[in-house]
Amino acid sequence: MTKKSLVLPEISPNSSLPYPLPRPASVGATASFAIKKRFLTHLEVGTNIVSIPNALVESMQASSPTHIKAGNAAVTSHFAGDCYNAWLAKHPSALDMFEEIVVASKGKQIVMFLDYDGTLSPIVDDPDSAFMSDAMRGAVRDAARYFPTAIVSGRCRDKVYDFVRLAELYYAGSHGMDIKGPVKGPKHTKTKAKPVLFQPASEFLPMISEVFNALSERTRSTPGVIVENNKFCVSVHFRCVEEKRWSSLAEEVGSIVKEYPKLTLTQGRKVFEVRPTIKWDKGKALEFLLESLGFADCENVLPVYIGDDRTDEDAFKVLRERGQGIGILVSKFAKETSASYSLQEPTEVMDFLHRLVGWKRQKTLKNKVIRK
């Protein structure tokens, strides 16, 4: 495991940030090391779990919500519509329920957690082309001015940063196994900030690199497959692979992962994820960041997590278990989820961020007028 100490940004006491600073107990090398040590102490190592090919293929089909059996398109479409409406009643639009969310945040500090692919950028065939729009970047930048904001992604942290290009955010790459704080603090901060750095799976780096090479070589003959090295995990994208090849692809991937007892195979939205068996995921990353920010045991904090994939469910479940926070699933289709609300696509995520910033800005101006 990494031995690097965890140090949070130092912020001037005269800072005019519109959100409260972390509690003093969470600032400084000693306290920061204690936070890291506590999380590493409870970091369990699981066992290698690789589903049989048939189960993997069924899971691959389940990750394709538009998958329709031939000859039943009309029936399936009608059923899907009814199913979605029933699902929407349980997971209403966060835009339609915006006032309810605002009421829930009364007297609390909102902390934003955002997935990247499918949340801030549209899902595309080539993962290297998943660029976010300038408008979305502006919306996230505005949100970070009022709320501590983190990007939590399965992607390599450096790659996500290259896409987002906002130095004032927290970034948790590789499903939260590579966390780094703001590269720069607010412009009015006089002290130099030392960013958070936490990498609980560092010992797995050589193994991940080896598996990446093996998967790249073994799947070379499968048209459409893309193998991506995300530093602490490997992603095998099958979005452009013909369905008739899914079974053989699942068998190839599964056979390689079985050779590594310390790695496990999971699946996301048309992607296989090979990662360490340690009990660490996006939910753990959310808890770690909240504690690092000084909000671990606070009742006056409202974490808001927005994501679209199965891996985001770990974060939604944490919020459910805490009984504190709001999970928002980005999906046009009915899915089993622990999220409370939904949004259909990234453009709605941008609209939600704009509304949240507009509400906070108005509230801040109103409070300034009252103080005068």
Short mmCIF file of C-alpha atoms in Angstrom, two decimals:
data_model
loop_
_atom_site.label_atom_id
_atom_site.label_comp_id
_atom_site.label_asym_id
_atom_site.label_seq_id
_atom_site.Cartn_x
_atom_site.Cartn_y
_atom_site.Cartn_z
CA MET A 1 0.00 0.00 0.00
CA THR A 2 1.11 3.58 -0.56
CA LYS A 3 2.90 5.26 2.31
CA LYS A 4 2.31 8.80 1.11
CA SER A 5 0.73 11.05 3.68
CA LEU A 6 -2.62 12.61 3.05
CA VAL A 7 -2.59 16.40 3.24
CA LEU A 8 -5.59 18.58 2.59
CA PRO A 9 -5.42 22.06 1.08
CA GLU A 10 -4.74 24.84 3.55
CA ILE A 11 -7.19 27.71 3.15
CA SER A 12 -6.87 31.25 4.36
CA PRO A 13 -9.11 32.07 7.34
CA ASN A 14 -10.18 35.16 5.41
CA SER A 15 -11.45 33.06 2.52
CA SER A 16 -14.81 34.16 1.15
CA LEU A 17 -15.88 30.74 -0.05
CA PRO A 18 -19.69 30.45 -0.17
CA TYR A 19 -19.47 27.08 1.59
CA PRO A 20 -18.00 26.30 5.04
CA LEU A 21 -14.43 25.14 5.41
CA PRO A 22 -13.55 21.65 6.68
CA ARG A 23 -13.32 21.29 10.45
CA PRO A 24 -9.82 21.95 11.84
CA ALA A 25 -9.54 18.34 12.99
CA SER A 26 -9.35 17.17 9.38
CA VAL A 27 -6.64 19.59 8.31
CA GLY A 28 -2.95 18.94 8.75
CA ALA A 29 -0.58 16.03 8.15
CA THR A 30 -1.22 14.20 11.45
CA ALA A 31 -5.02 14.20 11.24
CA SER A 32 -4.90 13.49 7.51
CA PHE A 33 -2.68 10.47 8.06
CA ALA A 34 -5.14 9.24 10.69
CA ILE A 35 -7.96 9.40 8.13
CA LYS A 36 -5.95 7.42 5.59
CA LYS A 37 -4.84 4.89 8.21
CA ARG A 38 -8.42 4.32 9.36
CA PHE A 39 -9.61 3.56 5.84
CA LEU A 40 -6.65 1.29 5.10
CA THR A 41 -7.19 -0.59 8.38
CA HIS A 42 -10.71 -1.52 7.29
CA LEU A 43 -9.66 -2.31 3.73
CA GLU A 44 -10.54 -5.98 3.34
CA VAL A 45 -9.25 -8.16 0.54
CA GLY A 46 -11.97 -10.22 -1.10
CA THR A 47 -11.79 -13.29 -3.31
CA ASN A 48 -11.59 -13.68 -7.06
CA ILE A 49 -15.11 -13.93 -8.46
CA VAL A 50 -15.49 -14.70 -12.16
CA SER A 51 -18.90 -15.62 -13.52
CA ILE A 52 -19.26 -18.48 -15.99
CA PRO A 53 -19.52 -17.34 -19.64
CA ASN A 54 -23.30 -17.91 -19.87
CA ALA A 55 -23.93 -15.70 -16.84
CA LEU A 56 -21.61 -13.06 -18.27
CA VAL A 57 -23.46 -13.06 -21.60
CA GLU A 58 -26.80 -12.63 -19.80
CA SER A 59 -25.27 -9.74 -17.89
CA MET A 60 -23.95 -8.27 -21.14
CA GLN A 61 -27.45 -8.36 -22.61
CA ALA A 62 -28.88 -6.79 -19.46
CA SER A 63 -26.50 -3.87 -19.89
CA SER A 64 -28.06 -3.21 -23.29
CA PRO A 65 -31.49 -1.78 -22.36
CA THR A 66 -32.38 -1.28 -26.01
CA HIS A 67 -31.86 -4.99 -26.71
CA ILE A 68 -35.13 -6.22 -28.29
CA LYS A 69 -35.90 -9.77 -29.34
CA ALA A 70 -36.66 -10.06 -33.06
CA GLY A 71 -40.37 -10.20 -33.86
CA ASN A 72 -41.44 -8.74 -30.51
CA ALA A 73 -40.40 -5.11 -30.99
CA ALA A 74 -43.91 -3.61 -30.65
CA VAL A 75 -44.83 -5.66 -27.60
CA THR A 76 -41.47 -5.01 -25.96
CA SER A 77 -41.70 -1.28 -26.68
CA HIS A 78 -45.17 -1.04 -25.12
CA PHE A 79 -44.08 -3.06 -22.09
CA ALA A 80 -40.93 -0.96 -21.71
CA GLY A 81 -43.01 2.22 -21.74
CA ASP A 82 -45.34 0.99 -19.00
CA CYS A 83 -42.41 -0.34 -17.01
CA TYR A 84 -40.55 2.97 -17.27
CA ASN A 85 -43.57 5.00 -16.16
CA ALA A 86 -43.99 2.77 -13.10
CA TRP A 87 -40.27 3.07 -12.38
CA LEU A 88 -40.39 6.85 -12.83
CA ALA A 89 -43.09 7.06 -10.16
CA LYS A 90 -40.58 5.57 -7.70
CA HIS A 91 -37.58 7.50 -9.03
CA PRO A 92 -39.01 10.85 -10.18
CA SER A 93 -37.11 13.41 -12.21
CA ALA A 94 -34.73 15.49 -10.11
CA LEU A 95 -35.79 18.48 -12.21
CA ASP A 96 -39.48 17.94 -11.51
CA MET A 97 -38.72 17.43 -7.82
CA PHE A 98 -36.20 20.25 -7.57
CA GLU A 99 -38.11 22.12 -4.87
CA GLU A 100 -38.22 18.95 -2.76
CA ILE A 101 -34.45 18.62 -3.06
CA VAL A 102 -33.99 22.26 -2.10
CA VAL A 103 -36.12 21.75 1.00
CA ALA A 104 -34.02 18.70 1.96
CA SER A 105 -30.88 20.86 1.75
CA LYS A 106 -32.16 23.50 4.16
CA GLY A 107 -29.47 24.28 6.72
CA LYS A 108 -27.08 21.81 5.10
CA GLN A 109 -23.97 22.05 2.97
CA ILE A 110 -24.36 20.33 -0.39
CA VAL A 111 -21.35 18.30 -1.56
CA MET A 112 -21.48 17.26 -5.23
CA PHE A 113 -20.25 13.90 -6.56
CA LEU A 114 -20.40 13.41 -10.34
CA ASP A 115 -19.70 10.38 -12.51
CA TYR A 116 -18.19 11.23 -15.92
CA ASP A 117 -19.18 8.93 -18.80
CA GLY A 118 -22.93 9.01 -19.41
CA THR A 119 -23.33 11.74 -16.79
CA LEU A 120 -21.20 14.70 -17.86
CA SER A 121 -20.55 13.39 -21.36
CA PRO A 122 -22.64 11.22 -23.69
CA ILE A 123 -21.78 7.54 -24.10
CA VAL A 124 -19.78 7.12 -27.33
CA ASP A 125 -18.34 4.16 -29.23
CA ASP A 126 -14.74 5.29 -28.75
CA PRO A 127 -13.97 5.90 -25.04
CA ASP A 128 -11.14 8.26 -26.01
CA SER A 129 -13.68 10.53 -27.71
CA ALA A 130 -15.97 11.02 -24.70
CA PHE A 131 -15.49 14.78 -24.63
CA MET A 132 -17.69 16.97 -22.46
CA SER A 133 -19.11 20.14 -23.97
CA ASP A 134 -17.86 23.59 -23.01
CA ALA A 135 -21.36 24.31 -21.70
CA MET A 136 -21.19 21.31 -19.37
CA ARG A 137 -17.71 22.31 -18.23
CA GLY A 138 -19.06 25.74 -17.39
CA ALA A 139 -21.93 24.22 -15.41
CA VAL A 140 -19.54 22.06 -13.37
CA ARG A 141 -17.21 25.02 -12.82
CA ASP A 142 -20.10 27.11 -11.52
CA ALA A 143 -21.22 24.28 -9.22
CA ALA A 144 -17.70 24.03 -7.75
CA ARG A 145 -17.84 27.72 -6.83
CA TYR A 146 -20.66 27.03 -4.42
CA PHE A 147 -20.28 23.36 -3.48
CA PRO A 148 -17.25 21.10 -2.85
CA THR A 149 -17.28 19.00 -6.04
CA ALA A 150 -15.70 15.67 -6.98
CA ILE A 151 -15.59 13.64 -10.19
CA VAL A 152 -15.84 9.91 -9.38
CA SER A 153 -15.12 7.69 -12.38
CA GLY A 154 -13.97 4.24 -13.43
CA ARG A 155 -11.58 5.97 -15.80
CA CYS A 156 -7.93 6.66 -15.11
CA ARG A 157 -7.78 9.84 -13.01
CA ASP A 158 -5.37 11.57 -15.39
CA LYS A 159 -7.61 10.83 -18.37
CA VAL A 160 -10.70 12.19 -16.62
CA TYR A 161 -8.78 15.32 -15.68
CA ASP A 162 -7.77 15.78 -19.33
CA PHE A 163 -11.45 15.61 -20.28
CA VAL A 164 -12.74 17.93 -17.54
CA ARG A 165 -9.79 20.34 -17.17
CA LEU A 166 -11.01 21.97 -13.96
CA ALA A 167 -8.20 22.19 -11.41
CA GLU A 168 -10.46 23.18 -8.51
CA LEU A 169 -12.21 19.78 -8.31
CA TYR A 170 -11.49 16.55 -6.47
CA TYR A 171 -10.87 13.60 -8.81
CA ALA A 172 -11.42 9.96 -7.88
CA GLY A 173 -10.33 7.72 -10.76
CA SER A 174 -10.26 3.93 -11.16
CA HIS A 175 -13.55 3.57 -9.24
CA GLY A 176 -12.17 5.65 -6.39
CA MET A 177 -8.83 3.83 -6.06
CA ASP A 178 -6.92 6.94 -7.16
CA ILE A 179 -8.04 10.09 -5.34
CA LYS A 180 -6.46 13.51 -5.64
CA GLY A 181 -7.62 16.87 -4.39
CA PRO A 182 -7.62 20.26 -6.10
CA VAL A 183 -4.46 21.12 -8.00
CA LYS A 184 -5.13 24.73 -7.16
CA GLY A 185 -7.25 26.37 -4.53
CA PRO A 186 -9.59 29.34 -4.98
CA LYS A 187 -7.98 32.48 -6.42
CA HIS A 188 -8.38 34.30 -3.11
CA THR A 189 -6.43 31.59 -1.22
CA LYS A 190 -3.08 33.00 -0.17
CA THR A 191 -1.42 29.76 0.96
CA LYS A 192 -0.12 27.10 -1.39
CA ALA A 193 -2.36 24.03 -1.38
CA LYS A 194 -1.02 20.50 -1.04
CA PRO A 195 -3.53 18.18 -2.69
CA VAL A 196 -5.15 15.10 -1.24
CA LEU A 197 -3.54 11.93 -2.57
CA PHE A 198 -4.88 8.49 -1.68
CA GLN A 199 -4.19 5.30 -3.64
CA PRO A 200 -5.24 2.24 -1.60
CA ALA A 201 -4.44 -0.23 -4.41
CA SER A 202 -0.89 0.83 -5.33
CA GLU A 203 0.53 -2.66 -4.79
CA PHE A 204 -1.65 -3.94 -7.66
CA LEU A 205 -0.15 -1.69 -10.34
CA PRO A 206 2.30 -4.27 -11.82
CA MET A 207 -0.45 -6.91 -11.89
CA ILE A 208 -2.93 -4.56 -13.59
CA SER A 209 -0.34 -3.70 -16.24
CA GLU A 210 0.31 -7.41 -16.85
CA VAL A 211 -3.40 -8.18 -17.22
CA PHE A 212 -3.87 -5.23 -19.56
CA ASN A 213 -1.18 -6.62 -21.86
CA ALA A 214 -2.68 -10.13 -21.71
CA LEU A 215 -6.21 -8.90 -22.47
CA SER A 216 -4.97 -6.67 -25.30
CA GLU A 217 -3.20 -9.61 -26.90
CA ARG A 218 -5.96 -12.19 -26.33
CA THR A 219 -8.81 -10.00 -27.63
CA ARG A 220 -6.89 -8.63 -30.60
CA SER A 221 -8.81 -10.90 -32.99
CA THR A 222 -12.24 -9.71 -31.77
CA PRO A 223 -13.45 -6.82 -33.99
CA GLY A 224 -14.72 -3.80 -32.09
CA VAL A 225 -13.27 -4.60 -28.67
CA ILE A 226 -11.34 -1.83 -26.90
CA VAL A 227 -9.09 -2.59 -23.93
CA GLU A 228 -8.37 0.44 -21.76
CA ASN A 229 -5.73 0.70 -19.03
CA ASN A 230 -7.24 2.81 -16.24
CA LYS A 231 -4.16 2.47 -14.01
CA PHE A 232 -5.76 0.62 -11.09
CA CYS A 233 -8.22 -1.33 -13.22
CA VAL A 234 -8.63 -2.52 -16.82
CA SER A 235 -11.75 -1.87 -18.88
CA VAL A 236 -12.76 -4.11 -21.78
CA HIS A 237 -15.34 -2.22 -23.87
CA PHE A 238 -17.65 -4.36 -26.01
CA ARG A 239 -20.03 -1.63 -27.21
CA CYS A 240 -18.90 -2.15 -30.81
CA VAL A 241 -18.62 -5.94 -30.65
CA GLU A 242 -21.24 -8.04 -32.49
CA GLU A 243 -23.54 -9.85 -30.08
CA LYS A 244 -22.72 -13.23 -31.63
CA ARG A 245 -19.14 -12.75 -30.39
CA TRP A 246 -20.09 -11.89 -26.80
CA SER A 247 -19.91 -15.45 -25.55
CA SER A 248 -16.38 -16.05 -26.84
CA LEU A 249 -15.25 -12.64 -25.56
CA ALA A 250 -16.67 -13.36 -22.09
CA GLU A 251 -14.85 -16.69 -22.06
CA GLU A 252 -11.55 -15.11 -23.08
CA VAL A 253 -11.76 -12.35 -20.49
CA GLY A 254 -12.91 -14.72 -17.75
CA SER A 255 -10.14 -17.24 -18.45
CA ILE A 256 -7.46 -14.57 -18.03
CA VAL A 257 -8.88 -13.08 -14.84
CA LYS A 258 -9.13 -16.55 -13.24
CA GLU A 259 -5.35 -16.73 -13.39
CA TYR A 260 -5.13 -13.76 -10.99
CA PRO A 261 -6.72 -14.59 -7.58
CA LYS A 262 -6.20 -11.02 -6.37
CA LEU A 263 -8.25 -9.53 -9.20
CA THR A 264 -11.98 -9.73 -9.85
CA LEU A 265 -14.22 -9.25 -12.86
CA THR A 266 -17.28 -7.00 -12.74
CA GLN A 267 -19.40 -5.44 -15.43
CA GLY A 268 -20.71 -2.00 -16.18
CA ARG A 269 -22.50 -0.39 -19.10
CA LYS A 270 -21.24 -2.52 -22.04
CA VAL A 271 -17.86 -2.84 -20.38
CA PHE A 272 -16.01 -5.46 -18.32
CA GLU A 273 -14.02 -4.13 -15.40
CA VAL A 274 -11.00 -6.01 -14.04
CA ARG A 275 -9.92 -4.62 -10.70
CA PRO A 276 -8.31 -5.55 -7.36
CA THR A 277 -10.38 -7.61 -4.94
CA ILE A 278 -9.99 -5.05 -2.17
CA LYS A 279 -13.25 -3.81 -0.69
CA TRP A 280 -13.03 -0.43 -2.32
CA ASP A 281 -15.49 1.19 -4.72
CA LYS A 282 -17.19 4.49 -5.51
CA GLY A 283 -19.13 4.29 -2.25
CA LYS A 284 -15.92 3.99 -0.23
CA ALA A 285 -14.46 6.88 -2.21
CA LEU A 286 -17.50 9.00 -1.33
CA GLU A 287 -17.07 8.23 2.38
CA PHE A 288 -13.34 8.94 2.22
CA LEU A 289 -13.86 12.31 0.54
CA LEU A 290 -16.58 13.33 2.97
CA GLU A 291 -14.29 12.56 5.90
CA SER A 292 -11.34 14.31 4.26
CA LEU A 293 -13.50 17.40 3.79
CA GLY A 294 -14.49 17.29 7.45
CA PHE A 295 -18.10 16.23 6.86
CA ALA A 296 -17.92 12.59 8.04
CA ASP A 297 -20.06 12.91 11.16
CA CYS A 298 -21.91 16.09 10.28
CA GLU A 299 -25.68 16.21 10.23
CA ASN A 300 -25.61 19.49 8.31
CA VAL A 301 -24.23 18.04 5.08
CA LEU A 302 -26.14 16.78 2.03
CA PRO A 303 -24.08 14.65 -0.37
CA VAL A 304 -25.57 14.60 -3.89
CA TYR A 305 -24.28 11.83 -6.16
CA ILE A 306 -25.17 11.72 -9.88
CA GLY A 307 -24.22 8.68 -11.98
CA ASP A 308 -25.49 6.36 -14.69
CA ASP A 309 -23.74 3.01 -14.26
CA ARG A 310 -23.89 -0.10 -12.07
CA THR A 311 -20.68 0.95 -10.36
CA ASP A 312 -22.42 4.13 -9.17
CA GLU A 313 -24.86 1.94 -7.22
CA ASP A 314 -22.16 1.46 -4.57
CA ALA A 315 -22.34 5.18 -3.88
CA PHE A 316 -26.14 5.25 -3.97
CA LYS A 317 -26.23 2.43 -1.42
CA VAL A 318 -23.88 4.30 0.91
CA LEU A 319 -26.20 7.31 0.85
CA ARG A 320 -29.18 5.04 1.57
CA GLU A 321 -27.38 3.41 4.49
CA ARG A 322 -26.30 6.78 5.88
CA GLY A 323 -29.87 7.99 5.64
CA GLN A 324 -28.30 11.20 4.47
CA GLY A 325 -27.84 12.37 0.91
CA ILE A 326 -29.44 12.16 -2.52
CA GLY A 327 -28.66 9.69 -5.29
CA ILE A 328 -29.65 10.57 -8.86
CA LEU A 329 -29.49 7.93 -11.61
CA VAL A 330 -29.03 9.08 -15.21
CA SER A 331 -31.09 6.72 -17.37
CA LYS A 332 -33.82 6.68 -20.01
CA PHE A 333 -34.73 3.13 -19.04
CA ALA A 334 -36.05 1.42 -15.93
CA LYS A 335 -33.21 -0.05 -13.88
CA GLU A 336 -32.93 -1.53 -10.42
CA THR A 337 -31.32 1.23 -8.39
CA SER A 338 -30.80 2.60 -4.91
CA ALA A 339 -31.01 6.16 -6.25
CA SER A 340 -33.90 8.35 -5.12
CA TYR A 341 -34.29 10.45 -8.25
CA SER A 342 -33.50 10.25 -11.95
CA LEU A 343 -32.42 12.31 -14.94
CA GLN A 344 -32.60 11.06 -18.51
CA GLU A 345 -29.33 12.26 -20.04
CA PRO A 346 -26.31 14.56 -19.59
CA THR A 347 -28.22 17.60 -20.88
CA GLU A 348 -30.63 17.18 -17.97
CA VAL A 349 -27.68 16.85 -15.60
CA MET A 350 -26.46 20.21 -16.90
CA ASP A 351 -29.92 21.73 -16.42
CA PHE A 352 -30.00 20.41 -12.86
CA LEU A 353 -26.58 21.91 -12.07
CA HIS A 354 -27.67 25.25 -13.55
CA ARG A 355 -30.81 25.29 -11.40
CA LEU A 356 -28.85 24.33 -8.29
CA VAL A 357 -26.30 27.08 -8.87
CA GLY A 358 -29.03 29.62 -9.66
CA TRP A 359 -30.87 28.75 -6.45
CA LYS A 360 -27.66 28.96 -4.37
CA ARG A 361 -26.56 32.21 -5.96
CA GLN A 362 -29.92 33.81 -5.30
CA LYS A 363 -29.88 32.56 -1.73
CA THR A 364 -26.35 33.91 -1.18
CA LEU A 365 -27.28 37.36 -2.55
CA LYS A 366 -30.38 37.43 -0.39
CA ASN A 367 -28.35 36.65 2.73
CA LYS A 368 -25.88 39.44 1.85
CA VAL A 369 -28.74 41.93 1.55
CA ILE A 370 -30.15 40.86 4.93
CA ARG A 371 -26.73 41.24 6.62
CA LYS A 372 -26.46 44.77 5.25
#
